[in-house]
């Protein structure tokens, strides 16, 4: 085995990214405090050709030096929009026939490994505040909740880790 050189990775240009067919996933970040988490979600979204990111509530927006540290330019490729009210975003997405799922530990949540996305549908994934998670108000109007099974003592993952796990899983299932 040989490690690939950067020139061998067939990276898309910004223009190529914008023209590429997107994965039918939208990410909604609500009240995310950590600028590094926001940047990491942008970077994951770039890696998997995510359609759009909504930055809601207190979630910071680009341009921002701290977001850029982890996004590494993904704020230039991934379409994003800021909206103060996550509930408004969820309602509008549902009007557009997008299936909206909160990523949260709730009664009757679907474990990620059991969740089977429909390839003809578009999905929005709502990730909440690092301490409080997705608000109960948002959970009530979502189409459902997906939970990442966790077996250790913490039962809590960093928001950017959760986003990476869920996005990869849905990307893989949608493209299988």
GROMACS .gro file of C-alpha atoms in nm:
model
  176
    1UNK     CA    1   0.000   0.000   0.000
    2UNK     CA    2   0.102   0.356  -0.071
    3UNK     CA    3  -0.046   0.672   0.068
    4UNK     CA    4  -0.203   0.880  -0.210
    5UNK     CA    5  -0.069   1.222  -0.295
    6UNK     CA    6  -0.312   1.515  -0.282
    7UNK     CA    7  -0.293   1.540  -0.661
    8UNK     CA    8  -0.428   1.183  -0.688
    9UNK     CA    9  -0.745   1.244  -0.484
   10UNK     CA   10  -0.954   1.383  -0.772
   11UNK     CA   11  -1.085   1.669  -0.562
   12UNK     CA   12  -1.363   1.878  -0.708
   13UNK     CA   13  -1.313   2.248  -0.769
   14UNK     CA   14  -1.562   2.483  -0.602
   15UNK     CA   15  -1.741   2.518  -0.936
   16UNK     CA   16  -1.748   2.139  -0.988
   17UNK     CA   17  -1.888   2.094  -0.636
   18UNK     CA   18  -2.166   2.344  -0.699
   19UNK     CA   19  -2.261   2.163  -1.023
   20UNK     CA   20  -2.239   1.810  -0.877
   21UNK     CA   21  -2.552   1.608  -0.800
   22UNK     CA   22  -2.614   1.647  -0.428
   23UNK     CA   23  -2.704   1.385  -0.170
   24UNK     CA   24  -3.071   1.443  -0.077
   25UNK     CA   25  -2.985   1.541   0.280
   26UNK     CA   26  -3.021   1.879   0.448
   27UNK     CA   27  -2.863   1.948   0.786
   28UNK     CA   28  -3.027   2.174   1.043
   29UNK     CA   29  -2.804   2.296   1.325
   30UNK     CA   30  -2.998   2.453   1.613
   31UNK     CA   31  -2.828   2.659   1.883
   32UNK     CA   32  -2.482   2.505   1.831
   33UNK     CA   33  -2.235   2.691   2.051
   34UNK     CA   34  -1.903   2.549   1.933
   35UNK     CA   35  -1.759   2.715   1.625
   36UNK     CA   36  -1.537   2.409   1.575
   37UNK     CA   37  -1.845   2.183   1.569
   38UNK     CA   38  -2.006   2.407   1.307
   39UNK     CA   39  -1.690   2.398   1.094
   40UNK     CA   40  -1.666   2.020   1.125
   41UNK     CA   41  -2.026   1.978   1.009
   42UNK     CA   42  -1.948   2.195   0.706
   43UNK     CA   43  -1.649   1.977   0.627
   44UNK     CA   44  -1.852   1.654   0.660
   45UNK     CA   45  -2.124   1.811   0.444
   46UNK     CA   46  -1.869   1.889   0.175
   47UNK     CA   47  -1.729   1.535   0.187
   48UNK     CA   48  -2.072   1.378   0.124
   49UNK     CA   49  -2.216   1.641  -0.114
   50UNK     CA   50  -2.487   1.750   0.129
   51UNK     CA   51  -2.747   1.975  -0.031
   52UNK     CA   52  -2.768   2.250   0.231
   53UNK     CA   53  -2.709   2.348   0.593
   54UNK     CA   54  -2.948   2.563   0.796
   55UNK     CA   55  -2.782   2.749   1.083
   56UNK     CA   56  -3.050   2.832   1.340
   57UNK     CA   57  -3.075   3.022   1.665
   58UNK     CA   58  -2.740   3.115   1.818
   59UNK     CA   59  -2.547   2.901   1.568
   60UNK     CA   60  -2.272   3.123   1.427
   61UNK     CA   61  -2.239   3.183   1.054
   62UNK     CA   62  -1.950   3.218   0.812
   63UNK     CA   63  -1.730   3.404   0.756
   64UNK     CA   64  -1.574   3.325   1.090
   65UNK     CA   65  -1.209   3.247   1.163
   66UNK     CA   66  -1.290   2.973   1.416
   67UNK     CA   67  -1.542   2.802   1.186
   68UNK     CA   68  -1.288   2.819   0.904
   69UNK     CA   69  -1.026   2.635   1.116
   70UNK     CA   70  -1.222   2.311   1.092
   71UNK     CA   71  -1.428   2.377   0.777
   72UNK     CA   72  -1.112   2.425   0.568
   73UNK     CA   73  -1.302   2.605   0.292
   74UNK     CA   74  -1.622   2.398   0.302
   75UNK     CA   75  -1.817   2.716   0.382
   76UNK     CA   76  -1.740   2.817   0.023
   77UNK     CA   77  -1.885   2.497  -0.127
   78UNK     CA   78  -2.182   2.391   0.086
   79UNK     CA   79  -2.492   2.608   0.051
   80UNK     CA   80  -2.604   2.747   0.385
   81UNK     CA   81  -2.867   2.977   0.523
   82UNK     CA   82  -2.924   3.135   0.863
   83UNK     CA   83  -3.269   3.142   1.020
   84UNK     CA   84  -3.324   3.244   1.381
   85UNK     CA   85  -3.623   3.009   1.423
   86UNK     CA   86  -3.564   2.634   1.385
   87UNK     CA   87  -3.938   2.567   1.405
   88UNK     CA   88  -3.997   2.785   1.099
   89UNK     CA   89  -3.725   2.597   0.911
   90UNK     CA   90  -3.876   2.259   1.000
   91UNK     CA   91  -4.229   2.368   0.900
   92UNK     CA   92  -4.103   2.506   0.567
   93UNK     CA   93  -3.903   2.191   0.491
   94UNK     CA   94  -4.206   1.975   0.560
   95UNK     CA   95  -4.413   2.195   0.325
   96UNK     CA   96  -4.152   2.108   0.059
   97UNK     CA   97  -4.215   1.736   0.130
   98UNK     CA   98  -3.878   1.691   0.302
   99UNK     CA   99  -3.884   1.425   0.576
  100UNK     CA  100  -3.746   1.585   0.892
  101UNK     CA  101  -3.579   1.373   1.160
  102UNK     CA  102  -3.427   1.496   1.485
  103UNK     CA  103  -3.111   1.318   1.594
  104UNK     CA  104  -3.198   1.268   1.958
  105UNK     CA  105  -3.259   1.017   2.235
  106UNK     CA  106  -3.637   1.003   2.279
  107UNK     CA  107  -3.910   0.751   2.345
  108UNK     CA  108  -3.971   0.537   2.038
  109UNK     CA  109  -3.670   0.671   1.848
  110UNK     CA  110  -3.554   0.461   1.553
  111UNK     CA  111  -3.203   0.331   1.605
  112UNK     CA  112  -2.977   0.448   1.325
  113UNK     CA  113  -2.888   0.091   1.227
  114UNK     CA  114  -3.262   0.017   1.181
  115UNK     CA  115  -3.343   0.336   0.987
  116UNK     CA  116  -3.398   0.268   0.617
  117UNK     CA  117  -3.417   0.585   0.408
  118UNK     CA  118  -3.622   0.581   0.089
  119UNK     CA  119  -3.403   0.669  -0.209
  120UNK     CA  120  -3.673   0.885  -0.370
  121UNK     CA  121  -3.717   1.106  -0.064
  122UNK     CA  122  -3.520   1.403   0.068
  123UNK     CA  123  -3.426   1.413   0.436
  124UNK     CA  124  -3.346   1.688   0.685
  125UNK     CA  125  -3.149   1.600   0.997
  126UNK     CA  126  -3.187   1.826   1.301
  127UNK     CA  127  -2.894   1.843   1.544
  128UNK     CA  128  -2.938   2.037   1.867
  129UNK     CA  129  -2.741   2.224   2.126
  130UNK     CA  130  -2.439   2.052   2.280
  131UNK     CA  131  -2.592   2.057   2.630
  132UNK     CA  132  -2.968   2.054   2.576
  133UNK     CA  133  -3.000   1.867   2.246
  134UNK     CA  134  -3.292   1.919   2.010
  135UNK     CA  135  -3.573   2.115   2.175
  136UNK     CA  136  -3.895   1.935   2.265
  137UNK     CA  137  -4.085   2.185   2.048
  138UNK     CA  138  -3.877   2.087   1.745
  139UNK     CA  139  -3.906   1.715   1.824
  140UNK     CA  140  -4.288   1.746   1.832
  141UNK     CA  141  -4.306   1.870   1.473
  142UNK     CA  142  -4.042   1.640   1.323
  143UNK     CA  143  -4.147   1.331   1.128
  144UNK     CA  144  -3.947   1.117   1.370
  145UNK     CA  145  -3.628   1.080   1.569
  146UNK     CA  146  -3.317   0.879   1.496
  147UNK     CA  147  -3.094   0.765   1.780
  148UNK     CA  148  -2.734   0.653   1.751
  149UNK     CA  149  -2.702   0.337   1.963
  150UNK     CA  150  -2.446   0.389   2.238
  151UNK     CA  151  -2.326   0.118   2.471
  152UNK     CA  152  -2.082   0.291   2.705
  153UNK     CA  153  -2.132   0.501   3.017
  154UNK     CA  154  -2.169   0.846   2.857
  155UNK     CA  155  -2.454   0.803   2.606
  156UNK     CA  156  -2.351   1.135   2.458
  157UNK     CA  157  -2.151   1.216   2.146
  158UNK     CA  158  -2.005   1.542   2.026
  159UNK     CA  159  -2.238   1.711   1.773
  160UNK     CA  160  -1.983   1.694   1.492
  161UNK     CA  161  -1.918   1.324   1.562
  162UNK     CA  162  -2.294   1.256   1.563
  163UNK     CA  163  -2.333   1.439   1.233
  164UNK     CA  164  -2.048   1.244   1.078
  165UNK     CA  165  -2.191   0.910   1.188
  166UNK     CA  166  -2.548   0.982   1.075
  167UNK     CA  167  -2.453   1.148   0.746
  168UNK     CA  168  -2.218   0.863   0.654
  169UNK     CA  169  -2.479   0.602   0.742
  170UNK     CA  170  -2.756   0.767   0.537
  171UNK     CA  171  -2.517   0.843   0.249
  172UNK     CA  172  -2.413   0.478   0.243
  173UNK     CA  173  -2.772   0.349   0.259
  174UNK     CA  174  -2.896   0.593  -0.008
  175UNK     CA  175  -2.613   0.495  -0.243
  176UNK     CA  176  -2.624   0.117  -0.192
   0.00000   0.00000   0.00000
